[in-house]
mmCIF file of C-alpha atoms in Angstrom:
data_model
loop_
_atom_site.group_PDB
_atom_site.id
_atom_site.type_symbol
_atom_site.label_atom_id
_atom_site.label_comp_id
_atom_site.label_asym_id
_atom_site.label_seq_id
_atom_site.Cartn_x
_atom_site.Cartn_y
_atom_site.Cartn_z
ATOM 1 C CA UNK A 1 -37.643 -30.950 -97.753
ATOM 2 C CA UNK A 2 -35.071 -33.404 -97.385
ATOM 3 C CA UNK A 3 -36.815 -34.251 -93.407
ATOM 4 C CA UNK A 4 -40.322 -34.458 -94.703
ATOM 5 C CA UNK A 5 -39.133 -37.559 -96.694
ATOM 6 C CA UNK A 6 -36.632 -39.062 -93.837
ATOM 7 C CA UNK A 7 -39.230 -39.183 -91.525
ATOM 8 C CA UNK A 8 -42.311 -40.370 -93.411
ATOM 9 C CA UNK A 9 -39.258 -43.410 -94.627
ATOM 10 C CA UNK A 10 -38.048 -43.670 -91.183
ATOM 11 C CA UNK A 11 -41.265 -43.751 -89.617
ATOM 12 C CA UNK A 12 -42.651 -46.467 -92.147
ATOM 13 C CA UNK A 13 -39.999 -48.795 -91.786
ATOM 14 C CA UNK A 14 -39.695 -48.876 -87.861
ATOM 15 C CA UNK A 15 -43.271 -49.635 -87.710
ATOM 16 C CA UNK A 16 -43.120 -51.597 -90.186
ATOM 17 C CA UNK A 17 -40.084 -54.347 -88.761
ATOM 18 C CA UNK A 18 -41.098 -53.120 -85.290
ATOM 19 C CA UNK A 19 -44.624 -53.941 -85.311
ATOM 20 C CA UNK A 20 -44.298 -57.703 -85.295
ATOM 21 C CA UNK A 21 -41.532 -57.908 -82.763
ATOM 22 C CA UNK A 22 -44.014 -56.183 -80.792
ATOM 23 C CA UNK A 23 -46.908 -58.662 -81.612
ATOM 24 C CA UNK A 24 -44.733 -61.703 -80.651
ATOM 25 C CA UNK A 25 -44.141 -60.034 -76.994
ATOM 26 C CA UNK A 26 -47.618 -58.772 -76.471
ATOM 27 C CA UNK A 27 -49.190 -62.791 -77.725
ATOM 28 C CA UNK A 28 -46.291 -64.681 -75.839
ATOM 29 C CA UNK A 29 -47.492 -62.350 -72.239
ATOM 30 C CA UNK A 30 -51.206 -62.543 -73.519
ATOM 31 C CA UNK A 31 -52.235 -59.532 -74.068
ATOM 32 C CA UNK A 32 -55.602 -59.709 -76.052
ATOM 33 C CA UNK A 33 -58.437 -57.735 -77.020
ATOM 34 C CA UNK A 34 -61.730 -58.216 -75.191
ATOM 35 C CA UNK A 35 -64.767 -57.979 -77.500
ATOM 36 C CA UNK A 36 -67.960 -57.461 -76.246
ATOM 37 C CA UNK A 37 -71.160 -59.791 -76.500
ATOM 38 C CA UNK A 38 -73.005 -57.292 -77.799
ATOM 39 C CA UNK A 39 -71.029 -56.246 -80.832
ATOM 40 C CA UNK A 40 -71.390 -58.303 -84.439
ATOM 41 C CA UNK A 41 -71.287 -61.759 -83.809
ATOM 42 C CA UNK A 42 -68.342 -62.064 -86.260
ATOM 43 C CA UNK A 43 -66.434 -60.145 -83.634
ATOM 44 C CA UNK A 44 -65.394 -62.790 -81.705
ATOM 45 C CA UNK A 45 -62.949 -64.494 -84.071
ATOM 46 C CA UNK A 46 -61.033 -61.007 -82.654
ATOM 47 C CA UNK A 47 -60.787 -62.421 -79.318
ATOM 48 C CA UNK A 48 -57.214 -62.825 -77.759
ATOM 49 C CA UNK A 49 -55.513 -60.528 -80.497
ATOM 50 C CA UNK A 50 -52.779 -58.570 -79.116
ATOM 51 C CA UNK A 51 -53.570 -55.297 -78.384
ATOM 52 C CA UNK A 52 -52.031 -51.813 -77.337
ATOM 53 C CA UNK A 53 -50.152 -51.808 -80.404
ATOM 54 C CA UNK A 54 -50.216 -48.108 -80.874
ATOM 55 C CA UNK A 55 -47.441 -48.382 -79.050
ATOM 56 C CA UNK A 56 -45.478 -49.453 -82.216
ATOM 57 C CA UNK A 57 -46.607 -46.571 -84.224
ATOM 58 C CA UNK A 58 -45.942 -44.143 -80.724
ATOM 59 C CA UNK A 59 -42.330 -45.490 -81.053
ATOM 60 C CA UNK A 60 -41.890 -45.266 -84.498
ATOM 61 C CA UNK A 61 -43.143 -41.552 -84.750
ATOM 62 C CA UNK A 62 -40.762 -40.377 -82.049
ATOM 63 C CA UNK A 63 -37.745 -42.072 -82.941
ATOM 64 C CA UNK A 64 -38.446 -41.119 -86.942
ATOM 65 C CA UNK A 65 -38.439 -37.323 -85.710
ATOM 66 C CA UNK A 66 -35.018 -37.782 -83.624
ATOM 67 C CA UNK A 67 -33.792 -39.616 -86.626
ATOM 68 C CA UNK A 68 -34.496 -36.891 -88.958
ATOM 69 C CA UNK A 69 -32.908 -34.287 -86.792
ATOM 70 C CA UNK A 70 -29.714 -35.872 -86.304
ATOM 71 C CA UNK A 71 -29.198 -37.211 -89.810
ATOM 72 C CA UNK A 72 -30.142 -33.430 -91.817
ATOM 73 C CA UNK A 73 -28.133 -31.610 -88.592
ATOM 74 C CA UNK A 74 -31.346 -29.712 -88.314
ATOM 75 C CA UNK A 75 -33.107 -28.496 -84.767
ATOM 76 C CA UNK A 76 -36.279 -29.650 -83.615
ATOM 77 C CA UNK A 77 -39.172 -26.744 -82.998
ATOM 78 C CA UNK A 78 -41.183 -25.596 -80.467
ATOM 79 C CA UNK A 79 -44.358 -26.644 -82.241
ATOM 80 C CA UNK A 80 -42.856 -29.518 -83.824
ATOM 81 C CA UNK A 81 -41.825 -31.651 -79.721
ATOM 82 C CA UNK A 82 -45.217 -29.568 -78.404
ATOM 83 C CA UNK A 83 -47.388 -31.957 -80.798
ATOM 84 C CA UNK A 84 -45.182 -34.933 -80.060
ATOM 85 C CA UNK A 85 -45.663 -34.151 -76.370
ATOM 86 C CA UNK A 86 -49.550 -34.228 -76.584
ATOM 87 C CA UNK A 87 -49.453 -37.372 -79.041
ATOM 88 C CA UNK A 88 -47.198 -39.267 -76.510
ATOM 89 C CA UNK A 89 -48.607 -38.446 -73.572
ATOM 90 C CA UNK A 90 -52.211 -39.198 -74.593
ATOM 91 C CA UNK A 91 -50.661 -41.985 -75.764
ATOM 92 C CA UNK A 92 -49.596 -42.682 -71.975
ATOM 93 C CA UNK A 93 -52.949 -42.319 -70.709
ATOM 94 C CA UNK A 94 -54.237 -44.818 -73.257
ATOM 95 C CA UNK A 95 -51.721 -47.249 -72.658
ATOM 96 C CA UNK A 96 -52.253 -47.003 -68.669
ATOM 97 C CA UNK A 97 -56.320 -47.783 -69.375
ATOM 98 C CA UNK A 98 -55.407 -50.959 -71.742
ATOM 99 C CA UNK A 99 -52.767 -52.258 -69.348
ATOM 100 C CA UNK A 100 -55.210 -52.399 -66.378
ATOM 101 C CA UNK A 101 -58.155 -53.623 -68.461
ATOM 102 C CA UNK A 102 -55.882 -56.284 -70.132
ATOM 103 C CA UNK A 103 -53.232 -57.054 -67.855
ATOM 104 C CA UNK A 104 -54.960 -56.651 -64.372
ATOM 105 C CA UNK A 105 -58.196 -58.501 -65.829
ATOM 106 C CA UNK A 106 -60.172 -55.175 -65.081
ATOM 107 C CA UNK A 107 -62.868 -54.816 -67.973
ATOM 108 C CA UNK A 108 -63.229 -51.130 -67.242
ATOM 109 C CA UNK A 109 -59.849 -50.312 -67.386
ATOM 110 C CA UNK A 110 -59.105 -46.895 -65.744
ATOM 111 C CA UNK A 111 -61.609 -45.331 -63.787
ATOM 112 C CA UNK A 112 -63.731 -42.434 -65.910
ATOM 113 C CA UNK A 113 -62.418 -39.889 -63.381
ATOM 114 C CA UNK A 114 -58.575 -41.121 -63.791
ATOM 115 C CA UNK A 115 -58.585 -41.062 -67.502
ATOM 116 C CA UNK A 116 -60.367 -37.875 -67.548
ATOM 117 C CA UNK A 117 -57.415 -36.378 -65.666
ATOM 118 C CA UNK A 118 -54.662 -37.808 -67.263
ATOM 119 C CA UNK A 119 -56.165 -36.574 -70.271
ATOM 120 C CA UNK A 120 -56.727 -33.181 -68.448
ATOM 121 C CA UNK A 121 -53.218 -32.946 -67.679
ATOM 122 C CA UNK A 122 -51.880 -33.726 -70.866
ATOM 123 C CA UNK A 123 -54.427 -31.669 -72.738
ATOM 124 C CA UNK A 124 -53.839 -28.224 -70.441
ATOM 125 C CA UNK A 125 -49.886 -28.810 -70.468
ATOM 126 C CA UNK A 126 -49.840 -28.593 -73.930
ATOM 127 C CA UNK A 127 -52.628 -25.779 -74.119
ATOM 128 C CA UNK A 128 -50.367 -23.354 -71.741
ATOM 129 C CA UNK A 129 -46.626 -24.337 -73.633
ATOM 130 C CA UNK A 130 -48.121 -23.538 -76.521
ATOM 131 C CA UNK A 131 -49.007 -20.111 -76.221
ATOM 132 C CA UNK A 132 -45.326 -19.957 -75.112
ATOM 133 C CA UNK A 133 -41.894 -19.563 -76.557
ATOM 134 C CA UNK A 134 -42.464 -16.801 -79.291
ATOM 135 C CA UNK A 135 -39.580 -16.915 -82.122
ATOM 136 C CA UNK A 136 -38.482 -13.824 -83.159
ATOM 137 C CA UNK A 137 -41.160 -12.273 -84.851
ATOM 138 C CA UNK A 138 -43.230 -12.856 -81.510
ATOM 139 C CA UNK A 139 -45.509 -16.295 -82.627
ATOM 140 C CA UNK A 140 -45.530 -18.829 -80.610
ATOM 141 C CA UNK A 141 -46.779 -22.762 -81.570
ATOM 142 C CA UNK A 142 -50.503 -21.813 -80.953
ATOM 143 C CA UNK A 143 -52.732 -18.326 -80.938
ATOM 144 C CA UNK A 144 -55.450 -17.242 -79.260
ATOM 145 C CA UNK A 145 -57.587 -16.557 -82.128
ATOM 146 C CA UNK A 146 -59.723 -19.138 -83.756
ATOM 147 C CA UNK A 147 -58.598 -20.155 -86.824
ATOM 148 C CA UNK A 148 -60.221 -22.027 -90.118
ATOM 149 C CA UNK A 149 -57.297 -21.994 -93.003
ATOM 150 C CA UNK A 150 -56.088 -18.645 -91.207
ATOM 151 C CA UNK A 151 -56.212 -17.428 -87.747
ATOM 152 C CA UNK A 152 -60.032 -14.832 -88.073
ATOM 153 C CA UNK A 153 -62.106 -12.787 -85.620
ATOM 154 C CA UNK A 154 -60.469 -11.437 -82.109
ATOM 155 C CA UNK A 155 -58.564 -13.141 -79.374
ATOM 156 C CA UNK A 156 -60.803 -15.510 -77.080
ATOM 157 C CA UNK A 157 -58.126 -15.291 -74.231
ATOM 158 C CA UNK A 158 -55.626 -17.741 -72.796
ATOM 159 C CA UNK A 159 -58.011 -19.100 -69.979
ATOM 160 C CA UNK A 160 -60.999 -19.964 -73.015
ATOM 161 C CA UNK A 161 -58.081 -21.028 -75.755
ATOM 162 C CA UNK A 162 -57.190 -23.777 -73.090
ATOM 163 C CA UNK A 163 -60.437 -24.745 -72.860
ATOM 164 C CA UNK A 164 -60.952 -24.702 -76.636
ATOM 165 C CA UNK A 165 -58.031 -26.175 -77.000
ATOM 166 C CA UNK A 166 -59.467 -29.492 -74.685
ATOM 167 C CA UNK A 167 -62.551 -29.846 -76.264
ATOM 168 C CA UNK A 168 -60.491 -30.504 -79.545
ATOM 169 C CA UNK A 169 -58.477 -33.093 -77.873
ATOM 170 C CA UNK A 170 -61.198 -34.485 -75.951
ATOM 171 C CA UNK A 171 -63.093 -34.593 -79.333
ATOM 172 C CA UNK A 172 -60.549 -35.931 -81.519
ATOM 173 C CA UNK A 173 -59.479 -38.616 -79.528
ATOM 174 C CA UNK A 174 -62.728 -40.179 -78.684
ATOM 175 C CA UNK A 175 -63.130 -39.533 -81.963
ATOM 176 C CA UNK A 176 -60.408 -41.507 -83.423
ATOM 177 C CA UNK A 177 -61.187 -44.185 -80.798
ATOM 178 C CA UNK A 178 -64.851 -44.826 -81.591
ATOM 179 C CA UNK A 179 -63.679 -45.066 -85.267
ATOM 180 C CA UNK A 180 -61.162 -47.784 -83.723
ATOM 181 C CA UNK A 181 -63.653 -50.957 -84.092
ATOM 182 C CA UNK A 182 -62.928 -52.887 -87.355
ATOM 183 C CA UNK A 183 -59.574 -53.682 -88.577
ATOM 184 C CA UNK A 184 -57.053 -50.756 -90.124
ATOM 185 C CA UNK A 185 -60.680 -48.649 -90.494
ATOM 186 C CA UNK A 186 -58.730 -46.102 -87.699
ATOM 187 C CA UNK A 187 -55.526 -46.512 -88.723
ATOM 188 C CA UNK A 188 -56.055 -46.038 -93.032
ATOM 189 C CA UNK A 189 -58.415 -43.192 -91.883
ATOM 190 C CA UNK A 190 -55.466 -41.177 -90.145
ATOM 191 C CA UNK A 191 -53.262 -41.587 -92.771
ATOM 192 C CA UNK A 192 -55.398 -39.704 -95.358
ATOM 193 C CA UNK A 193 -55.959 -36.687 -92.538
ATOM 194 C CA UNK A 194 -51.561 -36.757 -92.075
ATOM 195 C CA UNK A 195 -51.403 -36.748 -95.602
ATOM 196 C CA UNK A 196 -53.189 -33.915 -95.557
ATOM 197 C CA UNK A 197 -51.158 -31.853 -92.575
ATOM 198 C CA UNK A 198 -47.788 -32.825 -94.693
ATOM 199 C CA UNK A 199 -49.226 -30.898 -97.730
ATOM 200 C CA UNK A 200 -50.717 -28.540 -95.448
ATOM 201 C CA UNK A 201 -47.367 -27.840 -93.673
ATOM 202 C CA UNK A 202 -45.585 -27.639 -96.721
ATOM 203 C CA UNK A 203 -47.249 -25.324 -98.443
ATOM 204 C CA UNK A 204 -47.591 -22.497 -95.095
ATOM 205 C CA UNK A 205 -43.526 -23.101 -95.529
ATOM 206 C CA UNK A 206 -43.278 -22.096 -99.066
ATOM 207 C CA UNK A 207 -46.210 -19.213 -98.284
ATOM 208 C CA UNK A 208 -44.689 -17.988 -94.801
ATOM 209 C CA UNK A 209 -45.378 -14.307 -94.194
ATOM 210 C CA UNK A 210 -41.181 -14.448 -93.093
ATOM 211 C CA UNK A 211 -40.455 -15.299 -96.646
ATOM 212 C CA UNK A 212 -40.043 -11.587 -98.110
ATOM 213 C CA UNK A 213 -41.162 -13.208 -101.254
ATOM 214 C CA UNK A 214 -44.258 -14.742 -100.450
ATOM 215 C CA UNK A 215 -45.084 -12.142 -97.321
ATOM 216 C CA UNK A 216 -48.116 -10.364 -98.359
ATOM 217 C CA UNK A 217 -51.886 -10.965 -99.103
ATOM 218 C CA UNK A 218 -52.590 -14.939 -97.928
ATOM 219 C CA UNK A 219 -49.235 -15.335 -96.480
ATOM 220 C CA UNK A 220 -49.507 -17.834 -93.512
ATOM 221 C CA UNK A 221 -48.249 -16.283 -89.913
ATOM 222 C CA UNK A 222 -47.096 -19.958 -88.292
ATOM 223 C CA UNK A 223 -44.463 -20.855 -86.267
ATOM 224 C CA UNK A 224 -42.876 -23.487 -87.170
ATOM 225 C CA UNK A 225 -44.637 -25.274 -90.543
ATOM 226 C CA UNK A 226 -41.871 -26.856 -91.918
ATOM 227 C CA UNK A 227 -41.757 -29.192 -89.030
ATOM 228 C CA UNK A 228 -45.125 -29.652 -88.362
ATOM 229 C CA UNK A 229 -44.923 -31.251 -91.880
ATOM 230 C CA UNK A 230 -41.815 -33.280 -91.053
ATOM 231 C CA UNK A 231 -43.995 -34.434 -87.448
ATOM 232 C CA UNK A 232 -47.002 -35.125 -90.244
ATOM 233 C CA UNK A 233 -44.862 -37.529 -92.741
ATOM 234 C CA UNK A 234 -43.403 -39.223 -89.382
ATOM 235 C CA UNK A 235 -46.630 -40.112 -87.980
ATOM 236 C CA UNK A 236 -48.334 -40.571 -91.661
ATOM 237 C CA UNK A 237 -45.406 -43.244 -92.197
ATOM 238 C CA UNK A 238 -45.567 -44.502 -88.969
ATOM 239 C CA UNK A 239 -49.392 -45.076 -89.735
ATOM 240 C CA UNK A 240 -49.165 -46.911 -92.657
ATOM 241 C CA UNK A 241 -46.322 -49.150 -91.648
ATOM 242 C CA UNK A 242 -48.778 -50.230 -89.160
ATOM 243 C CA UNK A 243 -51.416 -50.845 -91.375
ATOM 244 C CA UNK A 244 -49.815 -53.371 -93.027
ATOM 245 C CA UNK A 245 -50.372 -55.774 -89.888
ATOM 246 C CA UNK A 246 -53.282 -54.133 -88.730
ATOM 247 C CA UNK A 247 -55.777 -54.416 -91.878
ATOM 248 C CA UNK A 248 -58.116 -57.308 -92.359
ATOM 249 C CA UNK A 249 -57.753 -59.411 -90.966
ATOM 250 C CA UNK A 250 -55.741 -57.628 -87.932
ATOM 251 C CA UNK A 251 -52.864 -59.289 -86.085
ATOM 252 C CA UNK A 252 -53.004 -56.507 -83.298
ATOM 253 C CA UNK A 253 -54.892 -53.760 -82.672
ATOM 254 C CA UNK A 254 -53.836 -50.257 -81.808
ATOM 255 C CA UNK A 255 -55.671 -50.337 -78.369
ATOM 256 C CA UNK A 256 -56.732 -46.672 -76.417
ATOM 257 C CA UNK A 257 -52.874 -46.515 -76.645
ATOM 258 C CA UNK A 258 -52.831 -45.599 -80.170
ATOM 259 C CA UNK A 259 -56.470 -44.299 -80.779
ATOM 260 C CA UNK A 260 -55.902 -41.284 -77.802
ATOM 261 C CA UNK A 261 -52.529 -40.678 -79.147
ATOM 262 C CA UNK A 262 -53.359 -40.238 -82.876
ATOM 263 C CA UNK A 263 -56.571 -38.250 -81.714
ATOM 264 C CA UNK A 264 -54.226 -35.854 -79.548
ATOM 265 C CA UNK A 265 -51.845 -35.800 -82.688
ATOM 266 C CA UNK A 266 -54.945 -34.506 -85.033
ATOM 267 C CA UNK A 267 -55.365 -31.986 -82.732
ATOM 268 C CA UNK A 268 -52.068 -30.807 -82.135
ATOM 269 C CA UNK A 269 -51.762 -30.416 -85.407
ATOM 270 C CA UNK A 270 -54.858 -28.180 -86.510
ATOM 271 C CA UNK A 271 -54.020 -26.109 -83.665
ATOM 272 C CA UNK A 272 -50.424 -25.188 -84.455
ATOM 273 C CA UNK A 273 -51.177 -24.764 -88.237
ATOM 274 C CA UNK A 274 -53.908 -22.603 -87.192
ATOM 275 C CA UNK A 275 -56.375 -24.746 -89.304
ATOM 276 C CA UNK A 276 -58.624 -25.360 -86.218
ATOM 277 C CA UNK A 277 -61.903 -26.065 -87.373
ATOM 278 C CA UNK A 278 -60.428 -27.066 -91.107
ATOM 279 C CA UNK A 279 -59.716 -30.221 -89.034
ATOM 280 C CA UNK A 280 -63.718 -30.727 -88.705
ATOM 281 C CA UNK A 281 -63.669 -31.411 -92.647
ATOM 282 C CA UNK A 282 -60.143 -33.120 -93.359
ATOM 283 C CA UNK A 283 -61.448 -35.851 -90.751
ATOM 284 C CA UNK A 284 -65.001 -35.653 -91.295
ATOM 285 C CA UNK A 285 -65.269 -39.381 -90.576
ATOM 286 C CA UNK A 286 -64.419 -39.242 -87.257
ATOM 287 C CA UNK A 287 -66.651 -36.827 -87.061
ATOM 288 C CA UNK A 288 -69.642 -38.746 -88.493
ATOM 289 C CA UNK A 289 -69.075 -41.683 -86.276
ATOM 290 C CA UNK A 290 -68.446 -39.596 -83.158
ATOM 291 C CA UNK A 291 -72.038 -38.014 -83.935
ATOM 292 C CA UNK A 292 -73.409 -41.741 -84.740
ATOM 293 C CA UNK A 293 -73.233 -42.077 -81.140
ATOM 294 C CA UNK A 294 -74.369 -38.780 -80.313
ATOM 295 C CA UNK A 295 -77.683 -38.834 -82.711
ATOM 296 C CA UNK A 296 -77.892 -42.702 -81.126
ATOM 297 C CA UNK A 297 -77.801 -42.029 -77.437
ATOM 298 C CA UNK A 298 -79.941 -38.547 -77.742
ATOM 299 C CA UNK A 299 -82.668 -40.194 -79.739
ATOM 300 C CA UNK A 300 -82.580 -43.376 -77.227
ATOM 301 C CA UNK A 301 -83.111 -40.833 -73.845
ATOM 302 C CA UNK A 302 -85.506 -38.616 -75.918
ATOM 303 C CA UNK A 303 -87.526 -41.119 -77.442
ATOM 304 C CA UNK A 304 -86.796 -44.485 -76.418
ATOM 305 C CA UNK A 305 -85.868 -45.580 -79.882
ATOM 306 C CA UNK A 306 -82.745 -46.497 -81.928
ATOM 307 C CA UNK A 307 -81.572 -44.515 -84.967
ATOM 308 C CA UNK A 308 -79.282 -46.926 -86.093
ATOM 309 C CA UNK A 309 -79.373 -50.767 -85.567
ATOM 310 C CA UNK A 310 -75.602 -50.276 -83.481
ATOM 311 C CA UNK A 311 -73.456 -47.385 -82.765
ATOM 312 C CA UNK A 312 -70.802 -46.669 -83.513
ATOM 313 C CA UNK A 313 -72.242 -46.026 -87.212
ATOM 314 C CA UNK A 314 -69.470 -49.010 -88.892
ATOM 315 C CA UNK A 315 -71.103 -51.410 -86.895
ATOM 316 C CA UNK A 316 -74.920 -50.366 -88.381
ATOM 317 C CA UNK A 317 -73.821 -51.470 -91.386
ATOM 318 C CA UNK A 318 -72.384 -54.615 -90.283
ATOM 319 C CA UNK A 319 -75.720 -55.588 -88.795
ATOM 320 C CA UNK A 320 -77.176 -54.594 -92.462
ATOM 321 C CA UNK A 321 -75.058 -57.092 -93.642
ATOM 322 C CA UNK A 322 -71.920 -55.566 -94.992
ATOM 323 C CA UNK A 323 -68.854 -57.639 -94.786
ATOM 324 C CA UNK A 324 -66.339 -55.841 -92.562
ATOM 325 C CA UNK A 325 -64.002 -55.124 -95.323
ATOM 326 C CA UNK A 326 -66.599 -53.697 -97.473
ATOM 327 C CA UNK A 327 -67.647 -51.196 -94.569
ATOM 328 C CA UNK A 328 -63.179 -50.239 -94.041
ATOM 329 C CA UNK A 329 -62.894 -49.584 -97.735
ATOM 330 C CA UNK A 330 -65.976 -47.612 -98.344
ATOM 331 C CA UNK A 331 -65.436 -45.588 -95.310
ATOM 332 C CA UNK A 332 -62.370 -44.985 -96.673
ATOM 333 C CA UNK A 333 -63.493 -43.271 -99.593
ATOM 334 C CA UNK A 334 -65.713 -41.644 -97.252
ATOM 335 C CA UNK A 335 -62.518 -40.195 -95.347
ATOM 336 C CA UNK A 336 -60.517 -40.172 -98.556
ATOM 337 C CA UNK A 337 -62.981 -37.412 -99.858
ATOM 338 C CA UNK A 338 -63.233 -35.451 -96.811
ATOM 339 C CA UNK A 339 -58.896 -34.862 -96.725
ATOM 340 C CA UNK A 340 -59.368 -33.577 -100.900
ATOM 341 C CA UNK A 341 -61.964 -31.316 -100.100
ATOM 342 C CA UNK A 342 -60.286 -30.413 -96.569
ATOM 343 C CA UNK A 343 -57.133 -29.785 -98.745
ATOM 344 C CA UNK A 344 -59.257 -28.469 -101.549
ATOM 345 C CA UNK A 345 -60.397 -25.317 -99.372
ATOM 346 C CA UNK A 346 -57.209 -24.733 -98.172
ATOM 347 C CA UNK A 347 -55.989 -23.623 -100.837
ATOM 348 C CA UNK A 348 -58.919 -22.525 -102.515
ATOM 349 C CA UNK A 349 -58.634 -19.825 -98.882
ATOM 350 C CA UNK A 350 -55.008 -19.085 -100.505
ATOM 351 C CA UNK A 351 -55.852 -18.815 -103.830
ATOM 352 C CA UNK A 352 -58.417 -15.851 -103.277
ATOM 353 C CA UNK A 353 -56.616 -14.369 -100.440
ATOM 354 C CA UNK A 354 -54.030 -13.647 -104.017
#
């Protein structure tokens, strides 16, 4: 257990001294946020704040995880680089989009079809490696089944896991980045859902099926869960080490560069510790903003009228008149709650499985 707490400490204090050194380079180049005209007036204080700071956190997470390794002499896992893999290189694809929109003055930044396919590429790489390299009792990082707490039902198939597999990506990163519009709202959010995986992780360690003491009724068949916890602490550290500079009011924001990457880390998560749709719960307030926009553009084609007064949903209630750190906080709770009951059926799924 020793790596769960190196890398959650490691991970907090890189981002944590690394963050700043990072906001003096991006403000001394000029690298700022653009804000649109349309958003909350009160937006445009924001204006000229250095962005793409995800890639603090990006940093952070990686070097936390190399860190660990070397310092307990243990050896990364499949599962455990496969999840770094997607988070970095959706991480890549975010911070190509923010460089052209910021640095080459282009407000759209990539074009739709050139982030679709870096995200494409990233997404199916990771989809096909990991439904390779079985261990010894013939898992590999991901399965083919759909899972909830526990892999259920029959195999969907390689070609339709890949494609499963995207959606959740896709999902959870536009997820994460639609949730990315008032300060540390994102960032606190993702936290609370890495929390979660570190528990989550844990506790499929301690109940592994190879344990001959635990194997047995409710017994988790996963990889490698120990590390996906240790992955987990090192981003949840990384995170929050981040959020210290990034709350209200922000002195950088995370960017695409850190909203696609955490997104892609979600996902790569739930999908190696086969809690795949779990993840719909333990960040239910992604979800509820991602289907803000949903319910908001459907309603607008359908019937020409507005649900809410702005989507995403934060920014309703900024036009109702909530202060922006009043919406962060109780959005919080929101997201707090949905990572205790997320965790809550977990291993309320264990405990009757017994």
């Amino acid at each position: 257990m020793r790596q769960i707490l190196f890398s959650g400490v490691i991970g907090l204090f890189l981002s944590l001294i690394g963050t700043p050194l990072l906001i003096k380079l991006l403000a001394s180049r000029g690298y700022g946020q653009f804000i649109r005209d349309d958003g909350p007036q009160n937006h445009h204080s924001k204006r000229g704040t250095p962005t793409m700071g995800g890639i603090a956190f990006i940093l952070a997470t990686l070097i936390a995880y190399a860190v660990t390794k070397l310092v307990t002499g243990s050896e990364p896992t499949f599962s455990g680089v496969l999840v770094l893999f997607l988070f970095a290189g959706m991480g890549l694809v975010g911070f190509l989009d923010d460089y052209i929109k910021i640095v080459k003055q282009r407000s759209l930044g990539l074009r739709a079809k050139a982030k679709m396919a870096g995200q494409l590429i990233v997404g199916i790489g990771f989809a096909i490696l990991a439904l390779n390299f079985p261990d010894e009792r013939g898992l590999s990082p991901a399965s083919t089944k759909l899972s909830f707490t526990q892999d259920f039902g029959w195999s969907i198939g390689p070609v339709l896991f890949v494609v499963w597999a995207l959606f959740m990506i896709l999902a959870m990163s536009n997820g994460v980045n639609l949730t990315d519009g008032l300060d540390g709202l994102a960032t606190g959010a993702s936290v609370m859902v890495f929390g979660a995986y570190t528990f989550i992780g844990v506790w499929e360690y301690q109940e592994s099926c190879a344990n001959p003491a635990t194997a047995g009724p409710g017994c988790y068949e996963v990889r490698d869960p120990l590390d996906l916890a240790v992955v987990a602490a090192a981003l949840m550290g990384a995170c929050f080490g981040f959020l210290w500079w990034n709350t209200s009011p922000a002195k950088i924001f995370m960017g695409d560069t850190g909203s696609l990457a955490l997104g892609g880390a979600l996902a790569g998560l739930a999908i190696c510790s086969r809690t795949e749709l779990l993840l719909a719960v333990l960040g239910g307030l992604f979800v509820l903003i991602t289907m803000s926009v949903v319910i908001q553009v459907g309603s607008f084609r359908l019937t020409g009228k507005r649900v809410f007064k702005m989507a995403p949903l934060q920014h309703h209630f900024e036009l109702k008149g909530w202060s922006e750190v009043l919406v962060v906080v109780r959005f919080w709770i929101i997201q707090g709650m949905c990572a205790i009951v997320g965790v809550g059926i977990f291993f309320a799924a264990w405990a009757a499985a017994k």
